[in-house]
mmCIF file of C-alpha atoms and ligand atoms in Angstrom:
data_model
loop_
_atom_site.group_PDB
_atom_site.id
_atom_site.type_symbol
_atom_site.label_atom_id
_atom_site.label_comp_id
_atom_site.label_asym_id
_atom_site.label_seq_id
_atom_site.Cartn_x
_atom_site.Cartn_y
_atom_site.Cartn_z
ATOM 1 C CA MET A 14 90.275 68.280 142.128
ATOM 2 C CA GLN A 15 93.538 69.427 140.542
ATOM 3 C CA VAL A 16 94.043 73.153 139.964
ATOM 4 C CA ILE A 17 96.617 73.741 137.260
ATOM 5 C CA GLU A 18 98.134 77.022 136.102
ATOM 6 C CA SER A 19 100.570 76.062 133.383
ATOM 7 C CA VAL A 20 99.951 74.629 129.932
ATOM 8 C CA ALA A 21 102.729 72.067 130.422
ATOM 9 C CA ALA A 22 101.252 70.795 133.707
ATOM 10 C CA PHE A 23 97.778 70.661 132.175
ATOM 11 C CA ARG A 24 99.095 68.559 129.286
ATOM 12 C CA GLN A 25 100.562 66.122 131.800
ATOM 13 C CA ALA A 26 97.354 65.868 133.833
ATOM 14 C CA HIS A 27 95.397 65.491 130.597
ATOM 15 C CA GLY A 28 97.521 62.503 129.608
ATOM 16 C CA GLY A 29 96.297 60.575 132.655
ATOM 17 C CA ALA A 30 92.672 61.755 132.448
ATOM 18 C CA GLN A 31 89.896 59.355 131.522
ATOM 19 C CA LYS A 32 87.949 60.040 128.342
ATOM 20 C CA PRO A 33 85.572 61.461 127.333
ATOM 21 C CA LEU A 34 86.679 64.793 128.734
ATOM 22 C CA GLY A 35 84.224 67.694 128.945
ATOM 23 C CA LEU A 36 85.425 71.304 129.231
ATOM 24 C CA VAL A 37 83.488 74.309 130.505
ATOM 25 C CA PRO A 38 85.402 77.481 129.537
ATOM 26 C CA THR A 39 84.630 80.353 131.945
ATOM 27 C CA MET A 40 85.922 83.708 133.071
ATOM 28 C CA GLY A 41 85.187 82.778 136.687
ATOM 29 C CA PHE A 42 82.931 84.526 139.233
ATOM 30 C CA LEU A 43 80.776 81.457 138.804
ATOM 31 C CA HIS A 44 76.996 81.570 139.130
ATOM 32 C CA GLU A 45 74.222 79.008 138.661
ATOM 33 C CA GLY A 46 74.429 79.456 134.873
ATOM 34 C CA HIS A 47 78.038 78.272 134.865
ATOM 35 C CA LEU A 48 77.231 75.521 137.354
ATOM 36 C CA ALA A 49 74.460 74.189 135.092
ATOM 37 C CA LEU A 50 77.130 73.781 132.376
ATOM 38 C CA VAL A 51 79.486 72.162 134.881
ATOM 39 C CA ARG A 52 76.820 69.717 136.063
ATOM 40 C CA ARG A 53 76.053 68.739 132.472
ATOM 41 C CA ALA A 54 79.761 68.275 131.715
ATOM 42 C CA ARG A 55 80.094 66.194 134.889
ATOM 43 C CA ALA A 56 77.124 63.988 133.956
ATOM 44 C CA GLU A 57 78.194 63.407 130.353
ATOM 45 C CA ASN A 58 81.955 62.819 130.691
ATOM 46 C CA ALA A 59 84.405 60.642 132.599
ATOM 47 C CA THR A 60 86.522 63.747 133.280
ATOM 48 C CA ALA A 61 85.065 67.201 133.915
ATOM 49 C CA ALA A 62 87.393 70.165 133.366
ATOM 50 C CA VAL A 63 86.726 73.885 133.852
ATOM 51 C CA SER A 64 88.909 76.765 132.732
ATOM 52 C CA ILE A 65 88.931 80.044 134.635
ATOM 53 C CA PHE A 66 90.573 82.847 132.706
ATOM 54 C CA VAL A 67 89.487 86.471 132.393
ATOM 55 C CA ASN A 68 90.613 86.934 128.810
ATOM 56 C CA PRO A 69 91.973 90.446 128.249
ATOM 57 C CA THR A 70 91.819 90.270 124.452
ATOM 58 C CA GLN A 71 88.019 90.094 124.350
ATOM 59 C CA PHE A 72 87.589 93.372 126.271
ATOM 60 C CA GLY A 73 87.754 96.720 124.461
ATOM 61 C CA PRO A 74 89.952 99.529 125.846
ATOM 62 C CA SER A 75 86.986 101.248 127.521
ATOM 63 C CA GLU A 76 85.445 98.005 128.843
ATOM 64 C CA ASP A 77 85.585 96.423 132.292
ATOM 65 C CA PHE A 78 88.591 94.049 132.090
ATOM 66 C CA SER A 79 90.298 95.412 135.218
ATOM 67 C CA SER A 80 87.088 95.659 137.265
ATOM 68 C CA TYR A 81 85.565 92.383 135.978
ATOM 69 C CA PRO A 82 84.474 90.500 139.133
ATOM 70 C CA ARG A 83 86.852 87.791 140.301
ATOM 71 C CA ASP A 84 86.686 85.379 143.262
ATOM 72 C CA MET A 85 88.972 82.400 142.730
ATOM 73 C CA ASP A 86 88.506 80.896 146.213
ATOM 74 C CA ALA A 87 84.716 80.879 145.948
ATOM 75 C CA ASP A 88 84.924 79.520 142.382
ATOM 76 C CA LEU A 89 87.170 76.641 143.408
ATOM 77 C CA ALA A 90 84.871 75.744 146.317
ATOM 78 C CA LYS A 91 81.884 75.625 143.944
ATOM 79 C CA LEU A 92 83.764 73.482 141.425
ATOM 80 C CA GLU A 93 84.980 71.121 144.126
ATOM 81 C CA GLY A 94 81.367 70.763 145.304
ATOM 82 C CA ALA A 95 80.266 70.010 141.728
ATOM 83 C CA GLY A 96 82.762 67.156 141.448
ATOM 84 C CA VAL A 97 85.066 68.743 138.872
ATOM 85 C CA ASP A 98 88.330 66.886 138.235
ATOM 86 C CA LEU A 99 90.564 69.488 136.570
ATOM 87 C CA VAL A 100 90.623 73.271 136.777
ATOM 88 C CA PHE A 101 92.840 75.141 134.329
ATOM 89 C CA ALA A 102 93.449 78.631 135.730
ATOM 90 C CA PRO A 103 96.340 80.147 133.785
ATOM 91 C CA THR A 104 97.836 83.616 134.161
ATOM 92 C CA VAL A 105 97.657 86.137 131.328
ATOM 93 C CA ASP A 106 101.369 85.558 130.600
ATOM 94 C CA GLU A 107 100.816 81.818 130.351
ATOM 95 C CA VAL A 108 98.113 82.276 127.709
ATOM 96 C CA TYR A 109 99.724 85.223 125.925
ATOM 97 C CA PRO A 110 103.493 84.889 126.434
ATOM 98 C CA ALA A 111 105.904 87.490 125.067
ATOM 99 C CA GLY A 112 105.914 87.333 121.279
ATOM 100 C CA PHE A 113 102.354 86.020 121.010
ATOM 101 C CA ASP A 114 101.090 87.234 117.639
ATOM 102 C CA THR A 115 98.386 84.933 116.225
ATOM 103 C CA HIS A 116 94.746 85.977 116.191
ATOM 104 C CA VAL A 117 91.720 84.068 114.979
ATOM 105 C CA ASP A 118 89.287 86.034 112.806
ATOM 106 C CA VAL A 119 85.869 84.407 112.672
ATOM 107 C CA GLY A 120 84.622 86.327 109.619
ATOM 108 C CA ARG A 121 81.002 87.266 108.904
ATOM 109 C CA ILE A 122 79.310 85.636 111.904
ATOM 110 C CA GLY A 123 81.605 87.531 114.274
ATOM 111 C CA ALA A 124 81.217 90.859 112.491
ATOM 112 C CA ARG A 125 77.502 91.323 113.214
ATOM 113 C CA LEU A 126 75.623 92.353 116.405
ATOM 114 C CA GLU A 127 78.132 92.181 119.292
ATOM 115 C CA GLY A 128 80.919 92.345 116.703
ATOM 116 C CA GLU A 129 79.608 95.712 115.430
ATOM 117 C CA HIS A 130 79.339 97.150 118.916
ATOM 118 C CA ARG A 131 82.454 95.638 120.487
ATOM 119 C CA ALA A 132 85.294 95.888 117.977
ATOM 120 C CA GLY A 133 87.732 92.995 118.351
ATOM 121 C CA HIS A 134 85.567 91.157 120.898
ATOM 122 C CA PHE A 135 85.037 88.003 118.891
ATOM 123 C CA GLN A 136 88.615 87.917 117.676
ATOM 124 C CA GLY A 137 89.586 87.776 121.362
ATOM 125 C CA VAL A 138 86.951 85.128 122.142
ATOM 126 C CA ALA A 139 87.827 82.988 119.119
ATOM 127 C CA THR A 140 91.554 83.203 119.820
ATOM 128 C CA VAL A 141 91.250 82.171 123.464
ATOM 129 C CA VAL A 142 88.672 79.435 122.787
ATOM 130 C CA CYS A 143 90.912 78.074 120.043
ATOM 131 C CA LYS A 144 93.826 78.018 122.489
ATOM 132 C CA LEU A 145 91.738 76.416 125.249
ATOM 133 C CA LEU A 146 90.501 73.700 122.894
ATOM 134 C CA ALA A 147 94.075 73.107 121.709
ATOM 135 C CA ILE A 148 95.440 72.904 125.275
ATOM 136 C CA VAL A 149 92.618 70.935 126.926
ATOM 137 C CA ARG A 150 91.627 68.895 123.848
ATOM 138 C CA PRO A 151 88.134 68.151 125.162
ATOM 139 C CA ASP A 152 85.739 65.714 123.556
ATOM 140 C CA ARG A 153 82.931 68.151 124.426
ATOM 141 C CA ALA A 154 82.924 71.848 125.262
ATOM 142 C CA TYR A 155 79.946 73.494 126.959
ATOM 143 C CA PHE A 156 78.640 77.020 126.330
ATOM 144 C CA GLY A 157 75.546 78.929 127.463
ATOM 145 C CA GLN A 158 72.804 80.017 125.055
ATOM 146 C CA LYS A 159 72.764 83.439 126.751
ATOM 147 C CA ASP A 160 75.817 84.232 124.619
ATOM 148 C CA ALA A 161 74.031 83.060 121.477
ATOM 149 C CA GLN A 162 76.376 84.726 119.015
ATOM 150 C CA GLN A 163 79.402 83.404 120.896
ATOM 151 C CA CYS A 164 77.961 79.886 120.468
ATOM 152 C CA LEU A 165 77.682 80.417 116.701
ATOM 153 C CA VAL A 166 81.218 81.829 116.549
ATOM 154 C CA VAL A 167 82.614 78.882 118.514
ATOM 155 C CA LYS A 168 80.771 76.352 116.348
ATOM 156 C CA ARG A 169 82.124 78.039 113.186
ATOM 157 C CA LEU A 170 85.653 78.126 114.601
ATOM 158 C CA ASN A 171 85.503 74.505 115.736
ATOM 159 C CA ALA A 172 84.270 73.345 112.324
ATOM 160 C CA ASP A 173 86.519 75.566 110.197
ATOM 161 C CA LEU A 174 89.725 74.743 112.075
ATOM 162 C CA ASN A 175 88.835 71.046 112.577
ATOM 163 C CA LEU A 176 89.265 71.345 116.329
ATOM 164 C CA GLY A 177 87.221 68.204 116.809
ATOM 165 C CA ALA A 178 85.237 69.031 119.955
ATOM 166 C CA GLU A 179 81.493 68.555 120.180
ATOM 167 C CA ILE A 180 80.102 71.996 121.032
ATOM 168 C CA VAL A 181 77.222 71.617 123.479
ATOM 169 C CA VAL A 182 74.930 74.627 123.920
ATOM 170 C CA CYS A 183 72.953 74.699 127.177
ATOM 171 C CA PRO A 184 69.824 76.757 127.969
ATOM 172 C CA THR A 185 70.048 80.192 129.596
ATOM 173 C CA VAL A 186 69.603 80.089 133.368
ATOM 174 C CA ARG A 187 67.436 82.898 134.788
ATOM 175 C CA ASP A 188 66.560 84.282 138.178
ATOM 176 C CA ALA A 189 62.949 83.720 139.258
ATOM 177 C CA ASP A 190 62.010 87.165 137.865
ATOM 178 C CA GLY A 191 63.444 86.328 134.429
ATOM 179 C CA LEU A 192 66.786 88.177 134.558
ATOM 180 C CA ALA A 193 69.384 86.055 132.769
ATOM 181 C CA LEU A 194 72.254 85.163 135.100
ATOM 182 C CA SER A 195 75.457 87.017 134.299
ATOM 183 C CA SER A 196 78.586 87.770 136.293
ATOM 184 C CA ARG A 197 77.966 91.425 135.412
ATOM 185 C CA ASN A 198 74.597 91.465 137.263
ATOM 186 C CA VAL A 199 76.663 92.139 140.381
ATOM 187 C CA TYR A 200 77.248 95.697 139.077
ATOM 188 C CA LEU A 201 73.501 96.537 139.178
ATOM 189 C CA SER A 202 71.999 98.727 141.901
ATOM 190 C CA ALA A 203 68.508 97.819 143.152
ATOM 191 C CA ALA A 204 66.896 100.353 140.788
ATOM 192 C CA GLU A 205 69.043 99.191 137.872
ATOM 193 C CA ARG A 206 68.143 95.575 138.520
ATOM 194 C CA ILE A 207 64.454 96.462 138.125
ATOM 195 C CA ALA A 208 65.229 98.303 134.872
ATOM 196 C CA ALA A 209 67.237 95.265 133.719
ATOM 197 C CA LEU A 210 64.087 93.129 133.800
ATOM 198 C CA SER A 211 62.998 94.995 130.661
ATOM 199 C CA LEU A 212 65.405 92.856 128.601
ATOM 200 C CA HIS A 213 63.556 89.678 129.469
ATOM 201 C CA GLY A 214 60.237 91.554 129.267
ATOM 202 C CA ALA A 215 61.010 92.600 125.690
ATOM 203 C CA LEU A 216 61.952 89.046 124.708
ATOM 204 C CA VAL A 217 58.749 87.655 126.231
ATOM 205 C CA LEU A 218 56.794 90.307 124.307
ATOM 206 C CA ALA A 219 58.536 89.262 121.070
ATOM 207 C CA ARG A 220 57.609 85.634 121.703
ATOM 208 C CA GLU A 221 53.990 86.533 122.490
ATOM 209 C CA LEU A 222 53.630 88.702 119.377
ATOM 210 C CA HIS A 223 55.126 85.961 117.238
ATOM 211 C CA ARG A 224 52.801 83.381 118.771
ATOM 212 C CA ALA A 225 49.882 85.702 118.059
ATOM 213 C CA GLY A 226 50.863 85.644 114.378
ATOM 214 C CA VAL A 227 52.929 88.828 114.002
ATOM 215 C CA MET A 228 55.601 87.990 111.405
ATOM 216 C CA ASP A 229 56.755 91.526 110.606
ATOM 217 C CA ALA A 230 60.147 91.805 112.305
ATOM 218 C CA ASP A 231 60.117 95.617 112.282
ATOM 219 C CA GLU A 232 56.819 95.687 114.158
ATOM 220 C CA ILE A 233 58.237 93.376 116.831
ATOM 221 C CA ARG A 234 61.498 95.379 117.064
ATOM 222 C CA ALA A 235 59.469 98.599 117.498
ATOM 223 C CA ARG A 236 57.287 97.111 120.244
ATOM 224 C CA MET A 237 60.374 95.807 122.078
ATOM 225 C CA ARG A 238 62.078 99.203 121.726
ATOM 226 C CA ARG A 239 58.985 100.937 123.163
ATOM 227 C CA LEU A 240 58.843 98.583 126.162
ATOM 228 C CA ILE A 241 62.522 99.094 127.040
ATOM 229 C CA GLY A 242 62.159 102.829 126.379
ATOM 230 C CA GLU A 243 59.795 103.020 129.374
ATOM 231 C CA GLN A 244 62.855 102.481 131.613
ATOM 232 C CA PRO A 245 64.801 105.752 132.004
ATOM 233 C CA LEU A 246 67.891 103.843 133.206
ATOM 234 C CA ALA A 247 68.003 101.712 130.055
ATOM 235 C CA SER A 248 69.706 102.638 126.817
ATOM 236 C CA ILE A 249 69.505 100.256 123.859
ATOM 237 C CA ASP A 250 72.663 99.270 121.939
ATOM 238 C CA TYR A 251 70.718 97.081 119.516
ATOM 239 C CA ILE A 252 67.611 94.974 119.106
ATOM 240 C CA SER A 253 68.008 92.344 116.434
ATOM 241 C CA ILE A 254 65.723 89.797 114.826
ATOM 242 C CA ALA A 255 68.006 87.750 112.643
ATOM 243 C CA ASP A 256 68.310 84.416 110.920
ATOM 244 C CA ALA A 257 69.312 82.024 113.715
ATOM 245 C CA GLN A 258 72.096 80.463 111.593
ATOM 246 C CA ASP A 259 73.834 83.356 109.811
ATOM 247 C CA LEU A 260 72.540 86.358 111.800
ATOM 248 C CA THR A 261 71.329 88.354 108.773
ATOM 249 C CA GLU A 262 68.572 90.732 109.849
ATOM 250 C CA LEU A 263 65.071 89.564 108.869
ATOM 251 C CA ASP A 264 62.137 91.545 107.460
ATOM 252 C CA ARG A 265 59.721 88.671 108.034
ATOM 253 C CA ILE A 266 60.017 85.807 110.474
ATOM 254 C CA ASP A 267 59.531 82.794 108.280
ATOM 255 C CA ALA A 268 62.404 80.637 109.568
ATOM 256 C CA ALA A 269 64.103 80.126 112.953
ATOM 257 C CA ALA A 270 64.945 83.612 114.213
ATOM 258 C CA LEU A 271 67.288 84.750 116.950
ATOM 259 C CA VAL A 272 65.824 87.724 118.787
ATOM 260 C CA SER A 273 68.721 89.307 120.647
ATOM 261 C CA LEU A 274 69.419 92.575 122.338
ATOM 262 C CA ALA A 275 72.128 94.507 124.133
ATOM 263 C CA VAL A 276 71.048 97.190 126.572
ATOM 264 C CA ARG A 277 73.033 99.451 128.848
ATOM 265 C CA ILE A 278 71.547 99.742 132.319
ATOM 266 C CA GLY A 279 73.484 102.617 133.804
ATOM 267 C CA LYS A 280 77.102 101.620 133.180
ATOM 268 C CA THR A 281 76.358 97.898 132.872
ATOM 269 C CA ARG A 282 75.912 96.393 129.424
ATOM 270 C CA LEU A 283 73.649 93.332 129.396
ATOM 271 C CA ILE A 284 72.720 90.947 126.593
ATOM 272 C CA ASP A 285 69.959 88.373 126.270
ATOM 273 C CA ASN A 286 68.118 86.470 123.549
ATOM 274 C CA VAL A 287 65.384 84.058 122.637
ATOM 275 C CA ILE A 288 64.900 81.827 119.599
ATOM 276 C CA LEU A 289 61.584 82.070 117.751
HETATM 277 O O1 PAF B 325 81.656 83.191 127.875
HETATM 278 C C1 PAF B 325 82.725 83.415 128.468
HETATM 279 O O2 PAF B 325 82.809 83.375 129.680
HETATM 280 C C2 PAF B 325 83.971 83.747 127.641
HETATM 281 O O3 PAF B 325 83.663 84.502 126.533
HETATM 282 C C3 PAF B 325 84.797 82.503 127.272
HETATM 283 C C4 PAF B 325 84.022 81.575 126.347
HETATM 284 C C5 PAF B 325 85.209 81.757 128.523
HETATM 285 C C6 PAF B 325 86.061 82.939 126.525
HETATM 286 O O4 PAF B 325 86.851 83.782 127.302
#
């Protein structure tokens, strides 16, 4: 496994790499969710590449960029064990050198939900993903469904800018109790972790109500809100039931709907979703 920090060195290694090449972009602190993407990339491509870069431009000024969990040694050991060929782990200066001044605006799909609550987040995501796809030039790039809106943003970006990668979206990986895996779960105390189960609980409730024939999105949102409201440690940023393609909020569920939510558990902000 080659670990490469500079764009120039990655380009060189890329030249000798066998195709197809699959890329898993990550911010490190790898868990089973990331490793599921890595295993899929490994199985489907002659070369498996992973990027590890905690991207400062996707964090707001009051968010957790500086405290975001990092453990490069453990990450590299996991990637080595998973049979990865190339790791691109650039510094911030390598990705954003002095004079850097181009930002990718993903338009409507990035303005909703997370975009409303985290100003500039998707501009940061789109800019770094665009750069990673331009540097690594993968045939396939792998993303987790847990970040459902990010997947839509990346698909839009990839299509609109003709970046030419196949965007592969992989299912959310959960702990046995239903909590979606996230690097930020490490912030949760024992009591907060219990409260955090209400996110999955609310999504399961939405699915059950829908299966039972409830099509009124407001009724489902209200029932989800009530369930999470039972947890004093939880504070809801949003609960959304939206068209799964363009993310416009729905009154009635008569097409594929993305049920998504962002909830603060103490100081930790978690997101999760399910498709109906
Ligand atoms: O999902 C993530 O870890 C990040 O948003 C990504 C796609 C690696 C871009 O920094």
